[in-house]
C-alpha positions as MATLAB code, in Angstrom:
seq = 'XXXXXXXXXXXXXXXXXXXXXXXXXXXXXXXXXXXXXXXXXXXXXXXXXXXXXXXXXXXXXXXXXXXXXXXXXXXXXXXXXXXXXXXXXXXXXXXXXXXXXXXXXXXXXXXXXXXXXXXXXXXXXXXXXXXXXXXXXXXXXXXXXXXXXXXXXXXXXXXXXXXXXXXXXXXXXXXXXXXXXXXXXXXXXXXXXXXXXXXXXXXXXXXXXXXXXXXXXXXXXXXXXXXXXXXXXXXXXXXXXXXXXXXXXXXXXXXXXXXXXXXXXXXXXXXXXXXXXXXXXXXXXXXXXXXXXXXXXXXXXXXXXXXXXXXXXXXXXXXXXXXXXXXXXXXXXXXXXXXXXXXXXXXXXXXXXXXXXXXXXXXXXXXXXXXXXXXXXXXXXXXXXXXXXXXXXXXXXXXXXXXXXXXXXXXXXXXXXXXXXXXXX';
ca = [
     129.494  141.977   68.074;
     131.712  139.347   69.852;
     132.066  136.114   68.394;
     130.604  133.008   69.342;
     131.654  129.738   70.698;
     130.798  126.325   71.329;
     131.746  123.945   74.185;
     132.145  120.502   74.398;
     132.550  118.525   78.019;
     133.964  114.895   78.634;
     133.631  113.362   81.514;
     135.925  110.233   80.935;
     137.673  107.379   82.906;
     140.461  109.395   83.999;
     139.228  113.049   84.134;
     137.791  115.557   83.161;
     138.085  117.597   79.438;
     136.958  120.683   78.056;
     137.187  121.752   74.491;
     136.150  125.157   72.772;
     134.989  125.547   69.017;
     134.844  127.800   66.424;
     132.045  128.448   63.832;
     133.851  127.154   60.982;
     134.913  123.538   63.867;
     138.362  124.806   64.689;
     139.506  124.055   68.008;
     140.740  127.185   69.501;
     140.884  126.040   73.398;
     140.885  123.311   75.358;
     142.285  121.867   78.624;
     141.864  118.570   81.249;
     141.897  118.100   84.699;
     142.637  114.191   85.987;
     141.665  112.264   88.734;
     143.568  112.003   91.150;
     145.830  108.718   90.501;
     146.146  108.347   94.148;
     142.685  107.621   94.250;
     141.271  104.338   94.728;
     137.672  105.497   93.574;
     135.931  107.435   91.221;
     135.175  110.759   92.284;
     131.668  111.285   93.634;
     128.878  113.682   92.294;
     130.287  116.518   94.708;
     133.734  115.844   93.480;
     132.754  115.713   89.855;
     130.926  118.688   89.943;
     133.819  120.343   91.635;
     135.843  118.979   88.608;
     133.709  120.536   86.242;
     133.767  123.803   87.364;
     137.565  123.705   87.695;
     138.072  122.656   84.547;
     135.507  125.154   82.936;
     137.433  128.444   84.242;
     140.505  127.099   83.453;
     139.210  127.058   79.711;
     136.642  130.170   79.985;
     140.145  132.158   81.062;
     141.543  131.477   77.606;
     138.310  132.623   75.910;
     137.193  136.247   77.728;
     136.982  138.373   73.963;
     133.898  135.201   73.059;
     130.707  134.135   73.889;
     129.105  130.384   74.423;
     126.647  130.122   72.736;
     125.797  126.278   73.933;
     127.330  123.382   75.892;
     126.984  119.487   75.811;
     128.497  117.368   77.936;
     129.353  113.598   77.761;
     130.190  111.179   80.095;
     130.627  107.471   81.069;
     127.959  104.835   80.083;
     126.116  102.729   82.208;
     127.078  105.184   85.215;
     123.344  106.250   87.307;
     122.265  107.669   90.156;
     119.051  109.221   91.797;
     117.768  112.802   92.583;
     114.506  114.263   93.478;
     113.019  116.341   91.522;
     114.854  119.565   92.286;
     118.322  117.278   91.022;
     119.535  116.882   94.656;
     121.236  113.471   95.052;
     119.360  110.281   96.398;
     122.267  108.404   96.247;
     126.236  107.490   95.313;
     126.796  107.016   91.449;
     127.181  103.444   90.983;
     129.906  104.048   88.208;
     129.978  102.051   84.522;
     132.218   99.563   85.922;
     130.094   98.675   89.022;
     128.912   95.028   89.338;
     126.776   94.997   92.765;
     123.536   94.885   91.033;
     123.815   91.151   89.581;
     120.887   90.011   91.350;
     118.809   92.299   89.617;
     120.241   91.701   86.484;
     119.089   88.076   86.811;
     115.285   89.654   87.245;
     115.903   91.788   84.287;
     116.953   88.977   82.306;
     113.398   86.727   83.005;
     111.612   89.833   81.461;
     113.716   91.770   79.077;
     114.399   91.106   75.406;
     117.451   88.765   74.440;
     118.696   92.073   72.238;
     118.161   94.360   74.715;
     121.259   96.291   75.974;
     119.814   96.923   79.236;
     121.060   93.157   80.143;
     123.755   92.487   82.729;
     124.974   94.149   86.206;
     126.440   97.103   84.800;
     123.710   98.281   82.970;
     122.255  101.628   83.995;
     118.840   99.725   84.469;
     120.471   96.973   86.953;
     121.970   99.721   88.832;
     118.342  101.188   89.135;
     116.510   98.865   89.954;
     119.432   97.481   92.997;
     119.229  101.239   94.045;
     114.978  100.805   94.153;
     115.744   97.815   96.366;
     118.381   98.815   98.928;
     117.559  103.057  100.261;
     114.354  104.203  100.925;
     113.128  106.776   98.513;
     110.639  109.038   98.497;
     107.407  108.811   96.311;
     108.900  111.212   93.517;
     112.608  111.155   92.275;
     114.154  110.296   88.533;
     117.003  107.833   87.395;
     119.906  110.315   86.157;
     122.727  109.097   84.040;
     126.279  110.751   84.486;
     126.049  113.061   81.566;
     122.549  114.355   83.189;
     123.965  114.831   86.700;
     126.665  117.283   85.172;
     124.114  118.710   83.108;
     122.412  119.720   86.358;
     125.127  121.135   87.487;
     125.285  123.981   85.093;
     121.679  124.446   85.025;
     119.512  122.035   82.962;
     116.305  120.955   84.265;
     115.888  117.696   86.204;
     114.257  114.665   83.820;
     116.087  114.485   81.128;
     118.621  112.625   79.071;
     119.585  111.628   75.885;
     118.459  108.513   73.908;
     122.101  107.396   73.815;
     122.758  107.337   77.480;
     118.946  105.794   78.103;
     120.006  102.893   75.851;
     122.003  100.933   78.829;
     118.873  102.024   81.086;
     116.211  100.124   78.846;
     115.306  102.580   76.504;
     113.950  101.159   73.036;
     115.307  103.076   70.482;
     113.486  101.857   67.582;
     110.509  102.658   68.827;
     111.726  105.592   70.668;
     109.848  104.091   73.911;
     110.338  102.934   77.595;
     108.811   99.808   76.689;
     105.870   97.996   78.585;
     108.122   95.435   80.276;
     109.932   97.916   82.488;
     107.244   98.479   84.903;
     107.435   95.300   86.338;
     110.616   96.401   87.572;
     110.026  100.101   88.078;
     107.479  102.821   88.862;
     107.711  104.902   85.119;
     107.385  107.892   86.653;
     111.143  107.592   87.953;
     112.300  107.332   84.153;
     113.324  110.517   82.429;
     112.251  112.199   79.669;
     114.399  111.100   76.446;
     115.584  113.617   73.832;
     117.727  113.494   70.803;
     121.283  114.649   71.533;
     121.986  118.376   71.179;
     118.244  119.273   72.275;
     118.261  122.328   74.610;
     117.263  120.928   78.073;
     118.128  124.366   79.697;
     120.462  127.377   80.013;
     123.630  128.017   82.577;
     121.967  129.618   85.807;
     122.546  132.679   87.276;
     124.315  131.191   89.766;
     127.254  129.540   87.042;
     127.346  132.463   85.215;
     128.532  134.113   88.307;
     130.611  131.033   89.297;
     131.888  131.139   86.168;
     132.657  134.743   85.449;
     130.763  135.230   82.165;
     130.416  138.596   80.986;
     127.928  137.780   78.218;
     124.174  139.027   78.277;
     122.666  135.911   77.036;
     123.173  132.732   79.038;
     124.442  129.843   76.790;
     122.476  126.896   75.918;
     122.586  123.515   77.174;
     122.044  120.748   75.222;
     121.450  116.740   75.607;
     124.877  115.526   75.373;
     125.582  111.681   74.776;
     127.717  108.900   76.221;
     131.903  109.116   75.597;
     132.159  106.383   73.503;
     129.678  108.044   70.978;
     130.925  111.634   71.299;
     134.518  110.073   70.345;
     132.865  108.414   67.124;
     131.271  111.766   66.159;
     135.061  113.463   66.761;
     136.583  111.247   64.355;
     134.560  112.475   61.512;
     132.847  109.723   60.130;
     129.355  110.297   59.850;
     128.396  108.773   56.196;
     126.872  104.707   55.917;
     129.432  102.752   55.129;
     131.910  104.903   57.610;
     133.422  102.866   59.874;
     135.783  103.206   63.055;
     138.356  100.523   64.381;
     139.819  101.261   67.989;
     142.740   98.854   68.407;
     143.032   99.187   72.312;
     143.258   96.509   74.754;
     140.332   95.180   73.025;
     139.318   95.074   69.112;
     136.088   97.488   69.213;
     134.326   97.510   65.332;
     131.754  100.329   64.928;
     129.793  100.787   61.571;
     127.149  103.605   60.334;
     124.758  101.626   58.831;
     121.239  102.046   57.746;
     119.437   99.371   59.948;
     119.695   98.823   63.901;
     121.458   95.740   64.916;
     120.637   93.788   68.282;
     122.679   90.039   68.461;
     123.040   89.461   72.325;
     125.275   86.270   71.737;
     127.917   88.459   70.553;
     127.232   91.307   72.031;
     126.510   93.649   69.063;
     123.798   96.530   69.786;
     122.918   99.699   68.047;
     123.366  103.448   69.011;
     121.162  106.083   66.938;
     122.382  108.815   65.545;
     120.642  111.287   63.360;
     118.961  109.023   60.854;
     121.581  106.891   60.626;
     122.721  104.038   63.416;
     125.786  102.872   64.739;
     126.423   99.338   65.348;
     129.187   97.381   66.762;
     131.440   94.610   68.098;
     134.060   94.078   70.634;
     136.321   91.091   70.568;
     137.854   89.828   73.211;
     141.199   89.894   71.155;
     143.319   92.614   70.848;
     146.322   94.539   72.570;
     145.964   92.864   75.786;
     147.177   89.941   74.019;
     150.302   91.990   72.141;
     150.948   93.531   75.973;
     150.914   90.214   77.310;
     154.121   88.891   75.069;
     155.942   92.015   74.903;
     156.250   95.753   76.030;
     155.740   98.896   73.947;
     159.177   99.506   72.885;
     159.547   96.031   71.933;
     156.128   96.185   69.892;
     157.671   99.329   68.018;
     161.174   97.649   67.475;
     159.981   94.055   66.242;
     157.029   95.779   64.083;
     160.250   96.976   62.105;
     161.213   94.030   61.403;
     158.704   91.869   60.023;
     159.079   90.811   56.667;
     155.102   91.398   55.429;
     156.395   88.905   52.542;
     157.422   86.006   54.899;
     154.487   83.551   55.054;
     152.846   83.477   58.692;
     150.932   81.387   61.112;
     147.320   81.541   61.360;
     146.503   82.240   64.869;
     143.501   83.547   66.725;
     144.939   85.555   69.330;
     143.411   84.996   72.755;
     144.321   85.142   76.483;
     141.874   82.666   77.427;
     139.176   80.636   75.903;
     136.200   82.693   75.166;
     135.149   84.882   72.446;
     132.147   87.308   71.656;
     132.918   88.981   68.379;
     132.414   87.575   65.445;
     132.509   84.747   66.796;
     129.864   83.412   69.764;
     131.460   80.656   71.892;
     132.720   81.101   75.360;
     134.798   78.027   75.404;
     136.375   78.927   71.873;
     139.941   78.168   72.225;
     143.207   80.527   71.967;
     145.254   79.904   68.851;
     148.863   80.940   69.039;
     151.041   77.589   68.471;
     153.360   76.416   67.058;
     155.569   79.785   68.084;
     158.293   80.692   66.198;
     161.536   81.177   67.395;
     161.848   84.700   65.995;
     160.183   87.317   68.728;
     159.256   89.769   65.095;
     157.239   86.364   63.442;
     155.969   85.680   66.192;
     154.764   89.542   66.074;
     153.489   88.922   62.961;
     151.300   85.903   63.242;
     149.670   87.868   66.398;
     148.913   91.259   64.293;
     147.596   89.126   61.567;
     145.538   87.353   63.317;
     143.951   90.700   65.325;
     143.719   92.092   61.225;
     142.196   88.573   60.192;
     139.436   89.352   62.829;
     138.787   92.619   62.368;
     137.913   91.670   58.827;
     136.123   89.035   60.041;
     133.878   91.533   62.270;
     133.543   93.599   59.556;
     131.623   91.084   57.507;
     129.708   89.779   60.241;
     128.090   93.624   60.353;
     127.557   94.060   57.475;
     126.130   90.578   56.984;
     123.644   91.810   59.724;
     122.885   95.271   58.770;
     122.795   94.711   54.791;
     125.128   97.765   54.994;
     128.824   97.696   52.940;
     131.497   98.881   54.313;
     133.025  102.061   52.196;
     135.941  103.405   54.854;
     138.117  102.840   58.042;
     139.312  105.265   60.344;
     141.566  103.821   63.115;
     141.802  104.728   66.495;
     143.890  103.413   69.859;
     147.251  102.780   70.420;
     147.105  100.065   67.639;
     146.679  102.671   64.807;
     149.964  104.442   64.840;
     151.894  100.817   63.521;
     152.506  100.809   60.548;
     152.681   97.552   60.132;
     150.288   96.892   61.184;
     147.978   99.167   59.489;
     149.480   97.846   56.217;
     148.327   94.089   56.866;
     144.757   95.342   57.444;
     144.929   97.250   54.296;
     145.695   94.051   52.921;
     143.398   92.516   54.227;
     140.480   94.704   53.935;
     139.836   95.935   50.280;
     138.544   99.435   51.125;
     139.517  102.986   51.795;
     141.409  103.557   55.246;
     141.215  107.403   56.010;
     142.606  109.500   58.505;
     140.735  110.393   62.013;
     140.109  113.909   61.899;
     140.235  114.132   65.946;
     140.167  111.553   68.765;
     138.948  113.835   71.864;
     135.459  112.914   72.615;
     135.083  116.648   74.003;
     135.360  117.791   70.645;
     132.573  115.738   69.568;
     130.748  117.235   72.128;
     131.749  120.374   71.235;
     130.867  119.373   67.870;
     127.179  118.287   69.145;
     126.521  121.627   70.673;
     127.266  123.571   67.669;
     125.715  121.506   65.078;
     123.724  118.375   66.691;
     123.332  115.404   64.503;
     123.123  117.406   61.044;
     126.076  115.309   59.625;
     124.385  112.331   60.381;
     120.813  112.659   58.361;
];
C-alpha cells in the first residue's frame, strides 16, 4: 500500500507555491513558480490556472512512489470574480489591491454595519456589486473568490467557498449568515454556499488527473481552503488562546487567538474564525516602512549591533505621515521622531523602541477587547530575525516569545487538507 500525502496550494502576491506533507506534518516536497516581474499586472484566471498546473507537476514529479489524498488551496483576500454556474468566467478578477469599486463602497457603507469587514473599495463585496453594475450578466451566475476559482480548476464544484474568504464579501460569521442587508445590494442567489475550511467541496477530475499524470485509483480530495494571510497563521503553529503572531513587515500586523470575535471599524480590527477559536487583529500604520525610510538593510543589520540596550532612549512614535489606525484611532495623529540624535545606531534605537512600545500597546488594546490574555509571541517578517530588536520587545512584553514553526502559507494549507481546524477546537 503506497503512502499518502497531503497538498497545500498558495496563491500569493508574487506567485505561485506548492507544498507536500507527510502523515506525521513533515514537509517532504515543495516548489514555486513567480510571476513574471516583467509584468505590470496580475496574471489573469487563464494565466493563474496555467500557473497552477505548472507548478503542480513540477511538485507531483518529486512525489510518483505517493498518493494525495486531499488538496486545499489559498489565495489572496478580497480578490473576486464571476462565473456561471458551470465555473466559466463572467469576468476579469478584480485583484485584492483593486480600488475601482469606491462608488459602491459608499452604497455599502449607508447599509452595512460599522464592524463589518465588507466596508471599503477593496472588499470582495464592493468589487461585486461594481461588477453587478458595469457587464451584463445573465439571470444565474455566483460571486467566486480567488481561492474558489483555483479550486475550480482542479475540479470542485461551482458555489462554494470558505467562511474566511466570504468574510471581505459580507459574510457574518457569528451568525454564520449572509445577512438580510445584502439584498439591497445583490440578488442572494449569486452568493455562494459557505463552508468551514478543509470541507470536501469536490475531487480532482478526470481530466487533471490526466493533466496531471496521477497514477493513483482514487482521485484526491478537495477541500475549502482559506485566504493567505490565515493559512500563514495556521503554518506558524500557534493555534492555542492566548497564541499570538507579530509580522514586523512594512507594517506592524498583531494577530491574537482569542475566545470572543472582535469588530472595531475605527481601528480597523476584525475577526477571522477558526475552529472554535477566533483570530483577531491590528495593523498599524508603523513599522518597517519607517526603518526603510532612514536607512537600508545592511545599515539596519550594522547599527542594530551597536545599540547600547542600556543607553536611555527617546520616546518616539514612529510614523511617515500623520495618521494612525492601530491602537490608536486618529487620522491626523502626528509622527513622533524629534529631537534626533546625532548617532545613526540611537537614532535606531528610539525607532525600534518605539515600533516595540506599540506593539505592546496593540497587544493590550486586544486583549482589552476580547477579555483574552496574551500567553505567547511568535514573530514573523523581516523584523524578526534582529536581535535587537527582538530583545527590546521581550522587554517590553512580559510573556513567552516562541519560535515559528514554518512561515509558508502553503504549508498551512497543506496542513488544512490533512487535518482541517482540529488544532484549533
Amino acid at each position: 500500500m503506497r503512502d499518502s500525502t497531503w497538498i497545500g496550494i498558495d496563491f500569493g502576491t508574487s506567485g505561485c507555491r506548492v507544498c507536500a506533507i507527510d502523515k506525521s506534518a513533515n514537509i517532504i516536497a515543495q516548489t514555486e513558480q513567480s510571476f513574471p516581474a516583467s509584468s505590470k499586472s496580475y496574471p489573469s484566471p487563464q494565466q493563474q490556472s496555467q500557473f497552477l498546473f505548472n507548478t503542480l507537476k513540477t511538485l507531483l514529479s518529486q512525489l510518483s512512489e505517493l498518493d494525495i489524498d486531499s488538496i486545499s488551496i489559498d489565495a489572496t483576500s478580497g480578490s473576486v470574480m464571476l462565473c456561471d454556474f458551470d465555473g466559466h468566467p463572467l469576468s476579469e478578477m478584480l485583484m485584492y489591491n483593486d480600488q475601482q469599486a469606491i462608488e459602491a463602497s459608499e452604497d455599502i457603507a449607508k447599509l452595512a454595519p460599522a464592524e463589518s469587514a465588507a466596508n471599503g473599495p477593496s472588499c470582495g463585496l464592493a468589487k461585486l456589486v461594481y461588477l453587478q453594475r458595469s457587464l451584463a450578466l445573465p439571470a444565474n451566475y455566483f460571486l467566486l473568490h480567488q481561492a474558489d476559482w483555483l479550486a475550480i480548476q482542479l475540479g470542485a464544484k461551482p458555489g462554494f467557498t470558505d467562511y474566511n474568504n466570504a468574510l471581505k464579501s459580507g459574510f457574518d460569521v457569528t451568525n454564520n449568515c449572509w445577512p438580510d442587508w445584502l439584498s439591497a445590494l445583490t440578488p442572494l442567489h449569486v452568493l455562494p454556499q459557505v463552508v468551514t475550511p478543509s470541507t470536501v467541496i469536490g475531487e480532482l477530475s478526470t481530466s487533471v488527473i490526466k493533466t496531471l499524470g496521477l497514477k493513483q485509483s482514487t482521485p484526491p480530495l478537495i477541500k475549502a481552503g482559506t485566504t493567505d494571510s490565515l493559512a500563514a497563521f495556521i503554518a506558524t503553529g500557534a493555534n492555542k488562546i492566548g497564541d499570538a503572531v507579530t509580522s514586523l513587515g512594512s507594517t506592524l500586523v498583531l494577530k491574537l487567538v482569542c475566545q470572543n470575535p472582535v469588530f472595531d471599524a475605527k481601528r480597523g480590527i476584525y475577526s477571522h474564525k477558526l475552529g472554535n477559536h477566533w483570530l483577531c487583529g491590528g495593523a498599524s500604520n508603523s513599522g518597517g516602512v519607517v526603518l526603510r525610510h532612514y536607512f537600508s538593510d545592511e545599515q539596519l543589520v550594522a547599527l542594530s549591533q551597536k545599540i547600547d540596550l542600556q543607553m536611555p532612549v527617546e520616546d518616539y512614535y514612529p510614523l511617515l505621515k500623520p495618521g494612525e489606525r492601530f491602537p490608536i484611532a486618529d487620522q491626523d495623529f502626528p509622527p513622533r521622531m524629534h529631537p534626533r540624535p546625532a548617532e545613526d545606531q540611537q537614532f535606531l534605537y528610539g525607532l525600534l523602541s518605539g515600533i516595540a512600545r506599540i506593539e505592546k500597546a496593540g497587544y493590550e488594546c486586544l486583549q482589552q477587547l476580547s477579555k483574552t490574555p496574551l500567553t505567547s509571541i511568535r514573530s514573523v517578517g523581516g523584523g524578526a530575525k534582529n536581535a535587537v530588536w527582538t530583545q527590546l520587545r521581550q522587554s517590553l512584553i512580559d510573556v513567552s516569545f516562541k519560535p515559528v514553526e514554518h512561515t509558508d502559507a502553503a504549508y498551512g494549507s497543506a496542513l488544512l487538507a490533512k487535518d482541517g481546524l482540529k488544532l484549533f477546537q
